[in-house]
PDB file of C-alpha atoms in Angstrom:
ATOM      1  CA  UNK A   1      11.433  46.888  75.239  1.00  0.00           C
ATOM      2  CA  UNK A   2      10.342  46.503  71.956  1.00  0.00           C
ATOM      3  CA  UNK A   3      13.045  46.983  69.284  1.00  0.00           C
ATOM      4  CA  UNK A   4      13.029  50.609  67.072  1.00  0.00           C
ATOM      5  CA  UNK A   5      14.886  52.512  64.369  1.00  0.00           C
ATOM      6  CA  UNK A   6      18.197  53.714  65.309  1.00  0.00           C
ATOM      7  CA  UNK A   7      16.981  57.218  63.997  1.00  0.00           C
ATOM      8  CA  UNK A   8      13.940  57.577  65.870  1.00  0.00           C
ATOM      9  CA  UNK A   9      15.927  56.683  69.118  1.00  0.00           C
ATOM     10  CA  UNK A  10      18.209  59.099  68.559  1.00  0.00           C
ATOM     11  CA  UNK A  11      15.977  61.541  67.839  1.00  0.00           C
ATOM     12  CA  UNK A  12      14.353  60.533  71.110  1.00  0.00           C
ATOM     13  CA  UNK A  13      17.515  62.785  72.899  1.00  0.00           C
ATOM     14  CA  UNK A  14      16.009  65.749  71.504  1.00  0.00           C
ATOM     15  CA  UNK A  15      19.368  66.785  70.439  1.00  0.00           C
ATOM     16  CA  UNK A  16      19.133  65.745  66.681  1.00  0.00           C
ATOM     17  CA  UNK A  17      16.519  65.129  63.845  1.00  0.00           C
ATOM     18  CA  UNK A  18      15.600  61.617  62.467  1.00  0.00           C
ATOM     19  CA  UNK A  19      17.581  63.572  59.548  1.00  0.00           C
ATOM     20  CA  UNK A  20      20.669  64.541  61.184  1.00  0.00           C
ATOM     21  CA  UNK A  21      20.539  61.336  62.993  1.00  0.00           C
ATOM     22  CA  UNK A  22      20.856  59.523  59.318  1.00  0.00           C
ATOM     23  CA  UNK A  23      23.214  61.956  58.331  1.00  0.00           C
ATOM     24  CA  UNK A  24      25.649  61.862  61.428  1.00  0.00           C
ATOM     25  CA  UNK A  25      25.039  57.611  60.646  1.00  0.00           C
ATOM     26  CA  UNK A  26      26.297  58.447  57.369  1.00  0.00           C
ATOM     27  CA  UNK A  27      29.327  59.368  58.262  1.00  0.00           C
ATOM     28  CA  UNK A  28      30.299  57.318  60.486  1.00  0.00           C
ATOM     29  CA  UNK A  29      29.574  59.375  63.865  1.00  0.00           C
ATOM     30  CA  UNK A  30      27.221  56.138  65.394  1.00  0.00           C
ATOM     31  CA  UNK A  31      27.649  53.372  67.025  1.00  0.00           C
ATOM     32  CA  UNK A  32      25.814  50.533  68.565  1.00  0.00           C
ATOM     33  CA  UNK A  33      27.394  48.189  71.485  1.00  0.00           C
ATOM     34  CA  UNK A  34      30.868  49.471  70.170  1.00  0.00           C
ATOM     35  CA  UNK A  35      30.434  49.154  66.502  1.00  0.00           C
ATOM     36  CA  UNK A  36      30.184  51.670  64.139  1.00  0.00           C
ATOM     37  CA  UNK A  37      26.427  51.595  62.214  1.00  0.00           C
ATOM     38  CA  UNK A  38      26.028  53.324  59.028  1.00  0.00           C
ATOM     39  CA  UNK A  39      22.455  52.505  58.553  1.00  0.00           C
ATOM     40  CA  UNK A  40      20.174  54.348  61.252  1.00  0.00           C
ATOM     41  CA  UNK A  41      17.276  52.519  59.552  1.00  0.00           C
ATOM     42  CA  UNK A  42      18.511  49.239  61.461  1.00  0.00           C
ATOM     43  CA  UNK A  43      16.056  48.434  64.676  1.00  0.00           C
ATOM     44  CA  UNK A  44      17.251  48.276  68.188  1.00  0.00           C
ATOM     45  CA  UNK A  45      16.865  48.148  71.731  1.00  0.00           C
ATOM     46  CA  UNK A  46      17.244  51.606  73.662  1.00  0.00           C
ATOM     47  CA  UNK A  47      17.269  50.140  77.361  1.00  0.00           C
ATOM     48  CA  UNK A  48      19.993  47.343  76.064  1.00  0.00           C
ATOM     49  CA  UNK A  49      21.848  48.143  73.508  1.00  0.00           C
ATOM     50  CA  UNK A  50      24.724  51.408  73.663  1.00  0.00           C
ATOM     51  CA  UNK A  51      24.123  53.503  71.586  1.00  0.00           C
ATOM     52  CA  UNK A  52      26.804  56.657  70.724  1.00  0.00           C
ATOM     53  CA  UNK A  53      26.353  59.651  68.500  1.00  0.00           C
ATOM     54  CA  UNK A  54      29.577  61.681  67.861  1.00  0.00           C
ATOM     55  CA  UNK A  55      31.302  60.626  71.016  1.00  0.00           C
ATOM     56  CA  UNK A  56      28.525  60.960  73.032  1.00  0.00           C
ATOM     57  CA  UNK A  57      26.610  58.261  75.064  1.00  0.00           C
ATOM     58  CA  UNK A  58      22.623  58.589  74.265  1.00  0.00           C
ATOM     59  CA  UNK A  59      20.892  58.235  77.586  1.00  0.00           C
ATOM     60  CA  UNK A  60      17.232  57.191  76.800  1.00  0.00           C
ATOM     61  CA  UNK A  61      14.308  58.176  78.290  1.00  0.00           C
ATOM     62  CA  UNK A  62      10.993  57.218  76.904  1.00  0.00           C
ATOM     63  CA  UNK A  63       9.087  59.733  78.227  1.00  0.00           C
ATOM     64  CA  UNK A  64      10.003  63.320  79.557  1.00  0.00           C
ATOM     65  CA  UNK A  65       8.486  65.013  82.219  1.00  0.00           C
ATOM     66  CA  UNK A  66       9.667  69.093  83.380  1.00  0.00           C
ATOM     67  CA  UNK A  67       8.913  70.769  86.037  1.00  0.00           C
ATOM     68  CA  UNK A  68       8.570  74.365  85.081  1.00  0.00           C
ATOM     69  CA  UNK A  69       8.194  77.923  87.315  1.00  0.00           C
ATOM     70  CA  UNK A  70       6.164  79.509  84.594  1.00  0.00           C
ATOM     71  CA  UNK A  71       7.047  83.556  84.844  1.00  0.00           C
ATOM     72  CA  UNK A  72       3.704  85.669  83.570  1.00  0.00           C
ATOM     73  CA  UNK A  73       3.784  86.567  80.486  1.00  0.00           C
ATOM     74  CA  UNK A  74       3.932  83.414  78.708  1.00  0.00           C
ATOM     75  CA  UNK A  75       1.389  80.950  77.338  1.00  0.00           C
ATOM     76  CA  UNK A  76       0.605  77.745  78.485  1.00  0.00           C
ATOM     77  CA  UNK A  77       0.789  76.813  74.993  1.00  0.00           C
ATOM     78  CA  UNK A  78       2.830  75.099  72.623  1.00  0.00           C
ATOM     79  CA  UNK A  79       2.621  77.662  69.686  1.00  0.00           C
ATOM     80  CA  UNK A  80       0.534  80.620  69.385  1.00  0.00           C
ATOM     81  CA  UNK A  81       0.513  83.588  67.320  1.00  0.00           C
ATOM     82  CA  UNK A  82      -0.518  86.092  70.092  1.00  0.00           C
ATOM     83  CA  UNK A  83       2.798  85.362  72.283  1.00  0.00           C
ATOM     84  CA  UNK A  84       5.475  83.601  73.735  1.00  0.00           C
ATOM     85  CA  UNK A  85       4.791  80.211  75.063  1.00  0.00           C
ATOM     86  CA  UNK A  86       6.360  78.368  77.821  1.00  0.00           C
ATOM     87  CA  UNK A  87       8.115  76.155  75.579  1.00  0.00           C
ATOM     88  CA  UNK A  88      10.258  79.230  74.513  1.00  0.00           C
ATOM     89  CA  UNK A  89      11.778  78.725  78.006  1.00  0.00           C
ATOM     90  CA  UNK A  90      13.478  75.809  77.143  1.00  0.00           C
ATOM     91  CA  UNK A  91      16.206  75.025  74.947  1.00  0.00           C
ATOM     92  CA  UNK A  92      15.949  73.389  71.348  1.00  0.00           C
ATOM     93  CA  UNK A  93      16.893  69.836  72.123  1.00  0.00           C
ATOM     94  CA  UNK A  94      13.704  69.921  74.468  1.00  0.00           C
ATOM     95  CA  UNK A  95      11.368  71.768  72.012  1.00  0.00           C
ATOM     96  CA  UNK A  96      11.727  68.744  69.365  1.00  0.00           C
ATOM     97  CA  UNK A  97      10.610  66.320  71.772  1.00  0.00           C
ATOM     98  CA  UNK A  98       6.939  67.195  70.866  1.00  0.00           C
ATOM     99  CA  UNK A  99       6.529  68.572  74.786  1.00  0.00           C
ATOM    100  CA  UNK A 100       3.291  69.810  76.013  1.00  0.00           C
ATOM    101  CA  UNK A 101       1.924  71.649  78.975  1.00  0.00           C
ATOM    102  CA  UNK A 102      -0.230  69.014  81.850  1.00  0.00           C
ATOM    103  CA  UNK A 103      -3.388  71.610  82.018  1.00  0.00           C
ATOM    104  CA  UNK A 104      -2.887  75.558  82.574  1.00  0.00           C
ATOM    105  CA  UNK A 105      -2.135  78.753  83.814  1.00  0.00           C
ATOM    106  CA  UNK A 106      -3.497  82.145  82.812  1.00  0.00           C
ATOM    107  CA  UNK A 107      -1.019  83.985  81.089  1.00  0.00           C
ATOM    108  CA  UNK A 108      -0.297  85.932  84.419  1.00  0.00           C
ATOM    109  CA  UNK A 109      -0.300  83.355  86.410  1.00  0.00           C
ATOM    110  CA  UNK A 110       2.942  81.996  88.026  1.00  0.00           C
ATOM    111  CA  UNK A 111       4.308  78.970  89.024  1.00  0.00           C
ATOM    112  CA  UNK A 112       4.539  74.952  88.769  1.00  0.00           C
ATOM    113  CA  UNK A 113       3.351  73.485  85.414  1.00  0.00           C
ATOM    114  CA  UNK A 114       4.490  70.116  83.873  1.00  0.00           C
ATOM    115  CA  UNK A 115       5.632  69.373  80.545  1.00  0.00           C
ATOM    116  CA  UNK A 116       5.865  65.630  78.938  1.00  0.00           C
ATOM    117  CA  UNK A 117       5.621  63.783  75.780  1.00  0.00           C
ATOM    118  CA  UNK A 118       3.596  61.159  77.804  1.00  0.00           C
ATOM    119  CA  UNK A 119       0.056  61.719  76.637  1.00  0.00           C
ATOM    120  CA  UNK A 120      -1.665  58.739  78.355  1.00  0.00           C
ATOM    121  CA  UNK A 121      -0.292  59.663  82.119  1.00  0.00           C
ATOM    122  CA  UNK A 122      -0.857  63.744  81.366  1.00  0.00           C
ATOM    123  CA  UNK A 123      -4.152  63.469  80.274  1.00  0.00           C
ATOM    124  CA  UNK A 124      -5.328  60.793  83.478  1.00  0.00           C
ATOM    125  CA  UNK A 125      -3.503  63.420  85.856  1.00  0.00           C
ATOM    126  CA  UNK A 126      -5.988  66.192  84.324  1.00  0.00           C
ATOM    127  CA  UNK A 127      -8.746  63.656  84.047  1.00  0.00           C
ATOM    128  CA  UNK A 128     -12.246  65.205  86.192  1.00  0.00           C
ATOM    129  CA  UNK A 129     -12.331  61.821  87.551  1.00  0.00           C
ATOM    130  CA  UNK A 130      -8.918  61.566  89.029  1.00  0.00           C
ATOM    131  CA  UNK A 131      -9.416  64.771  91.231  1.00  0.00           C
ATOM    132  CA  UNK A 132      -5.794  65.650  91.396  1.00  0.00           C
ATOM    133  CA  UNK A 133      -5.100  68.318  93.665  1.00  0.00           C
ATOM    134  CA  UNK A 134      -3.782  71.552  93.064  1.00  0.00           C
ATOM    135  CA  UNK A 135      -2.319  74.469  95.579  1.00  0.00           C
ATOM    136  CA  UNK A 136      -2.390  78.038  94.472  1.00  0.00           C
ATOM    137  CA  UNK A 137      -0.731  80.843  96.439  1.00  0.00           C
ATOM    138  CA  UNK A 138      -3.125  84.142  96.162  1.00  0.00           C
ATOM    139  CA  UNK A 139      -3.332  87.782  96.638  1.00  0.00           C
ATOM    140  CA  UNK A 140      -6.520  89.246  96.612  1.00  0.00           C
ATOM    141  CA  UNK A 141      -8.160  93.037  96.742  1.00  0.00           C
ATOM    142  CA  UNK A 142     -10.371  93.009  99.758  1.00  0.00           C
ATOM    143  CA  UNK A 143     -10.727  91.004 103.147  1.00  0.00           C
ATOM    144  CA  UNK A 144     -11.296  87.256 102.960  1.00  0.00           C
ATOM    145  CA  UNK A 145     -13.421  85.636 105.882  1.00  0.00           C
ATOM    146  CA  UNK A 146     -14.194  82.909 107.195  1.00  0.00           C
ATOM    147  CA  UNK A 147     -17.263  83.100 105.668  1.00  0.00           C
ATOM    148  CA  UNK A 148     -15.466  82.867 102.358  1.00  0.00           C
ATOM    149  CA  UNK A 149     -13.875  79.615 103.484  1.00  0.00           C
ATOM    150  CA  UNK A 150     -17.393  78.075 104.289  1.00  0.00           C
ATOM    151  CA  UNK A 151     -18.550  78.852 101.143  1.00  0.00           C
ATOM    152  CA  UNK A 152     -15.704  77.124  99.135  1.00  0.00           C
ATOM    153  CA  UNK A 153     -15.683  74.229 101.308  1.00  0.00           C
ATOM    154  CA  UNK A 154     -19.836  73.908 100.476  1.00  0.00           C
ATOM    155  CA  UNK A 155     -18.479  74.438  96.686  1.00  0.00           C
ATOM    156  CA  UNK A 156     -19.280  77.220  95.136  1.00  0.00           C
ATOM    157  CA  UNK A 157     -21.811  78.518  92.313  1.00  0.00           C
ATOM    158  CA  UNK A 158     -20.533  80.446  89.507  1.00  0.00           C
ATOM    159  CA  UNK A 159     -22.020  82.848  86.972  1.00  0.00           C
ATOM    160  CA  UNK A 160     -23.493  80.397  83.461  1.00  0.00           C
ATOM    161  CA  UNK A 161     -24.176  77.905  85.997  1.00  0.00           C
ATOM    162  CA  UNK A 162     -20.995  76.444  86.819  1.00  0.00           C
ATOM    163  CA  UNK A 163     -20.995  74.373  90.029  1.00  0.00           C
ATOM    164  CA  UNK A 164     -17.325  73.586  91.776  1.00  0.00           C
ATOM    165  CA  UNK A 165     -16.517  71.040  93.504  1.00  0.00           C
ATOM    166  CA  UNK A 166     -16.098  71.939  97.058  1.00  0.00           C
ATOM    167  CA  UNK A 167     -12.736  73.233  98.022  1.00  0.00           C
ATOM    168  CA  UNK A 168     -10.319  74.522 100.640  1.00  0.00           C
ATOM    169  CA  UNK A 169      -9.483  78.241 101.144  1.00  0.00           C
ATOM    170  CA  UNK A 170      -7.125  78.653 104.264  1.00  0.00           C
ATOM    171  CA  UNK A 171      -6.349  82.434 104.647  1.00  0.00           C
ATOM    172  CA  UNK A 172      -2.519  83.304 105.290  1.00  0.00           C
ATOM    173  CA  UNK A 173      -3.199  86.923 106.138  1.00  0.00           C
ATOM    174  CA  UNK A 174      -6.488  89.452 105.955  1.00  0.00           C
ATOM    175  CA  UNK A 175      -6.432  93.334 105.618  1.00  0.00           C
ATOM    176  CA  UNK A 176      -6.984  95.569 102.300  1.00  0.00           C
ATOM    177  CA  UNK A 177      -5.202  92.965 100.519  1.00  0.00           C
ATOM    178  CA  UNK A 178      -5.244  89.181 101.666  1.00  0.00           C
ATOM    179  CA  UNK A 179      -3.112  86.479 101.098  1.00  0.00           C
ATOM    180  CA  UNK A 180      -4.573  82.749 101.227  1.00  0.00           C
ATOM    181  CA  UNK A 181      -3.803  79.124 100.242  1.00  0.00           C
ATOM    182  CA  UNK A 182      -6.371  77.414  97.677  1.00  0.00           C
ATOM    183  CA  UNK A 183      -6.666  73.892  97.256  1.00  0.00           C
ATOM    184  CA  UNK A 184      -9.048  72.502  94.367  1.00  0.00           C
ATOM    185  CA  UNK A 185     -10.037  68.722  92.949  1.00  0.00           C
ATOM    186  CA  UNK A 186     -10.506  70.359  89.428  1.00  0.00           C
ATOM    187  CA  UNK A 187      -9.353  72.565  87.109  1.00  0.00           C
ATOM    188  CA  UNK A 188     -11.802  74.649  85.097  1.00  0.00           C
ATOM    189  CA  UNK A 189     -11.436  77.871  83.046  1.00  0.00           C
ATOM    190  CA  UNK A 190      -9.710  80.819  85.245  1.00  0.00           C
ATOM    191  CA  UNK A 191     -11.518  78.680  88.300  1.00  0.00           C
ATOM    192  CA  UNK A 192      -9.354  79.970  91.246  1.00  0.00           C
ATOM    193  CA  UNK A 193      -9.841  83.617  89.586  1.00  0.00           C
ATOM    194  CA  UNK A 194     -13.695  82.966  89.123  1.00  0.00           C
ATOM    195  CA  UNK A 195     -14.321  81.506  92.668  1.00  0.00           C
ATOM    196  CA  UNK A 196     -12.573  84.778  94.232  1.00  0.00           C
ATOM    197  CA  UNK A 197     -14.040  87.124  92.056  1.00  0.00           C
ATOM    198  CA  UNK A 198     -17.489  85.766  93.006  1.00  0.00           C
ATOM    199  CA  UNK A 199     -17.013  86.559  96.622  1.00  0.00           C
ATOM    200  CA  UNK A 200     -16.089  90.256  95.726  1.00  0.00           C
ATOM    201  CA  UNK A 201     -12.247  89.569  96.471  1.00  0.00           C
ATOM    202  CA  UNK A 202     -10.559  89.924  93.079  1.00  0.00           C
ATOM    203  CA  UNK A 203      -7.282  87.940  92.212  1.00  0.00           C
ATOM    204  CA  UNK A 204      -4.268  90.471  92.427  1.00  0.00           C
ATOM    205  CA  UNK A 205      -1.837  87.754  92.050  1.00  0.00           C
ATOM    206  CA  UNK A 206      -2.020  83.750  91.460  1.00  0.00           C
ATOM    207  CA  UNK A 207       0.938  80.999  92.124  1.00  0.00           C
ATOM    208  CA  UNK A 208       0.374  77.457  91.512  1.00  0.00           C
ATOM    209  CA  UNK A 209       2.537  76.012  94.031  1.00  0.00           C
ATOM    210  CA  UNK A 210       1.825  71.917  94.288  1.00  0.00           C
ATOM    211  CA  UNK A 211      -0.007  69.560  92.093  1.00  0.00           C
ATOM    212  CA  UNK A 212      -0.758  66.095  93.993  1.00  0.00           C
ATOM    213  CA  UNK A 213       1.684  65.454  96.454  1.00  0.00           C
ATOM    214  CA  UNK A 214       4.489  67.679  93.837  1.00  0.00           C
ATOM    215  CA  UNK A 215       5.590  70.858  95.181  1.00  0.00           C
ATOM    216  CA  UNK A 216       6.931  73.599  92.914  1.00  0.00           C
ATOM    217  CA  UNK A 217      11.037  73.256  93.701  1.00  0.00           C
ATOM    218  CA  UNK A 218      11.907  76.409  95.857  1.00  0.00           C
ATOM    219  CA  UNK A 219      15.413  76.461  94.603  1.00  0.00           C
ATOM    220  CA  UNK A 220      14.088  76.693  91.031  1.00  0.00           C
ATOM    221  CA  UNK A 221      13.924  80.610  89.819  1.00  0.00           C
ATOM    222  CA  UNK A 222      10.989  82.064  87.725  1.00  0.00           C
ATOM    223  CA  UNK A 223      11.266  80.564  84.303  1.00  0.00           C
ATOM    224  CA  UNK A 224      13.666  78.097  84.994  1.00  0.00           C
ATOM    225  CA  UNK A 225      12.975  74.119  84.675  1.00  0.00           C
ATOM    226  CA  UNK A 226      14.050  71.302  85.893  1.00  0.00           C
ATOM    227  CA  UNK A 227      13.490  67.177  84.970  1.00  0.00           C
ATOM    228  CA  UNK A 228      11.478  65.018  87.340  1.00  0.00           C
ATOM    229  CA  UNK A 229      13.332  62.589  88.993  1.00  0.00           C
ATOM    230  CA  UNK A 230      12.274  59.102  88.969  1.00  0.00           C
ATOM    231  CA  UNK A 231      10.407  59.062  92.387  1.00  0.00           C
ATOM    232  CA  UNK A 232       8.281  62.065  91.324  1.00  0.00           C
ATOM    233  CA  UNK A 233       7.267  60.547  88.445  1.00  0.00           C
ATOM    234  CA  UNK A 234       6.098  57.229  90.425  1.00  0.00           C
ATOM    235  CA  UNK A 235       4.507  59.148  92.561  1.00  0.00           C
ATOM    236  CA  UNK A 236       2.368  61.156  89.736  1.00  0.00           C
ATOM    237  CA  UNK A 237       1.580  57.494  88.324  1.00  0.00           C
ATOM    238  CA  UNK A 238       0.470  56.801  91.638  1.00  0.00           C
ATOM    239  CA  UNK A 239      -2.333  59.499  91.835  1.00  0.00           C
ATOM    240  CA  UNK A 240      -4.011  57.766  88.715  1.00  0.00           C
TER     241      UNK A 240
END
């Protein structure tokens, strides 16, 4: 890997500044392979060389990727005005690493969203081209049928002539309110919502629960987060 400052790698943990990080260099709170470095302008390698800051072994990762279980409520944002966003949810060290949401959910909608640093990877996974699926739990007000399911799977028509791509609506349970699974190859503006609405069965309640082959972790509680391992992130590099 190509060589870098000794600040920015540090800062790379999330845990410090590229200030702090020359400041805790300073005073003689790094070291590299063993040896204590005063300058954090000096270049090295964050995959090879050992790097400690005030006792502490950096472990480097180049990229981060969370797995989230957004709670309404929040934005899927990373500032705004209005709100709270779901970088709130996490703790400092994670909000300097310049984190940002993969696509997303309505402010009342629950469930699995991403956040990385890795721009190129996010931004393929969203790509319209890539047709990455995603599985939303809903409740609806009204009966769905299965004439509602043929119509999805033809791909529906929206009002201001937006035309889905054909999708799959499997329906859990039917009565006064109904509960069904929704899987889509895109991701446009309050689609699941919109595509519901349209067949006269409003939204009552909306869960994202997988993206790609990436379920939402079951033992992970409403607004808590978790890293990706290493497998899950192959496997989202494998969808593009």
């Amino acid at each position: 890997m190509e060589k870098q400052r000794l600040d920015k790698i540090i800062a790379s943990s999330g845990k410090w500044s590229r200030k702090e990080a020359r400041e805790l260099a300073r005073r003689g709170q790094v070291t590299v392979n063993g040896l204590f470095v005063r300058s954090a302008e000096e270049k090295y390698d964050p995959e090879k060389d050992e790097i400690t800051v005030a006792g502490e072994t950096l472990g480097y990762r180049r990229y981060t990727w969370i797995m989230l279980n957004k709670p309404a409520g929040c934005l899927s944002a990373t500032e705004d005005g209005r709100g709270k966003t779901v970088l709130d949810l996490l703790p400092q060290e994670l909000q300097r690493q310049n984190l940002f949401p993969v696509g997303r959910l309505d402010k009342d909608t629950e469930g699995l969203l991403l956040l990385t640093n890795e721009g190129g990877l996010a931004h393929a996974l969203l790509s319209p081209k890539r047709h990455v699926d995603k599985v939303y739990y809903a409740r609806t007000a009204g009966r769905l049928s299965e004439e509602d399911c043929r119509a999805f799977a033809q791909g529906l028509s929206l009002d201001g002539g937006l035309q889905c791509l054909p999708a799959k609506l499997e329906i859990l349970s039917a009565g006064e309110e109904s509960e069904a699974r929704i899987t889509l190859r895109e991701g446009k503006y309050h689609q699941v919502k919109r595509m519901l609405a349209a067949r006269g069965n409003p939204v009552v309640y909306l869960e994202r629960i997988q993206m790609g082959q990436l379920p939402l972790d079951p033992s992970l509680a409403r607004g808590a987060f978790r890293f990706l391992t290493e497998e899950e992130i192959k496997e989202l590099r494998a969808l593009v």
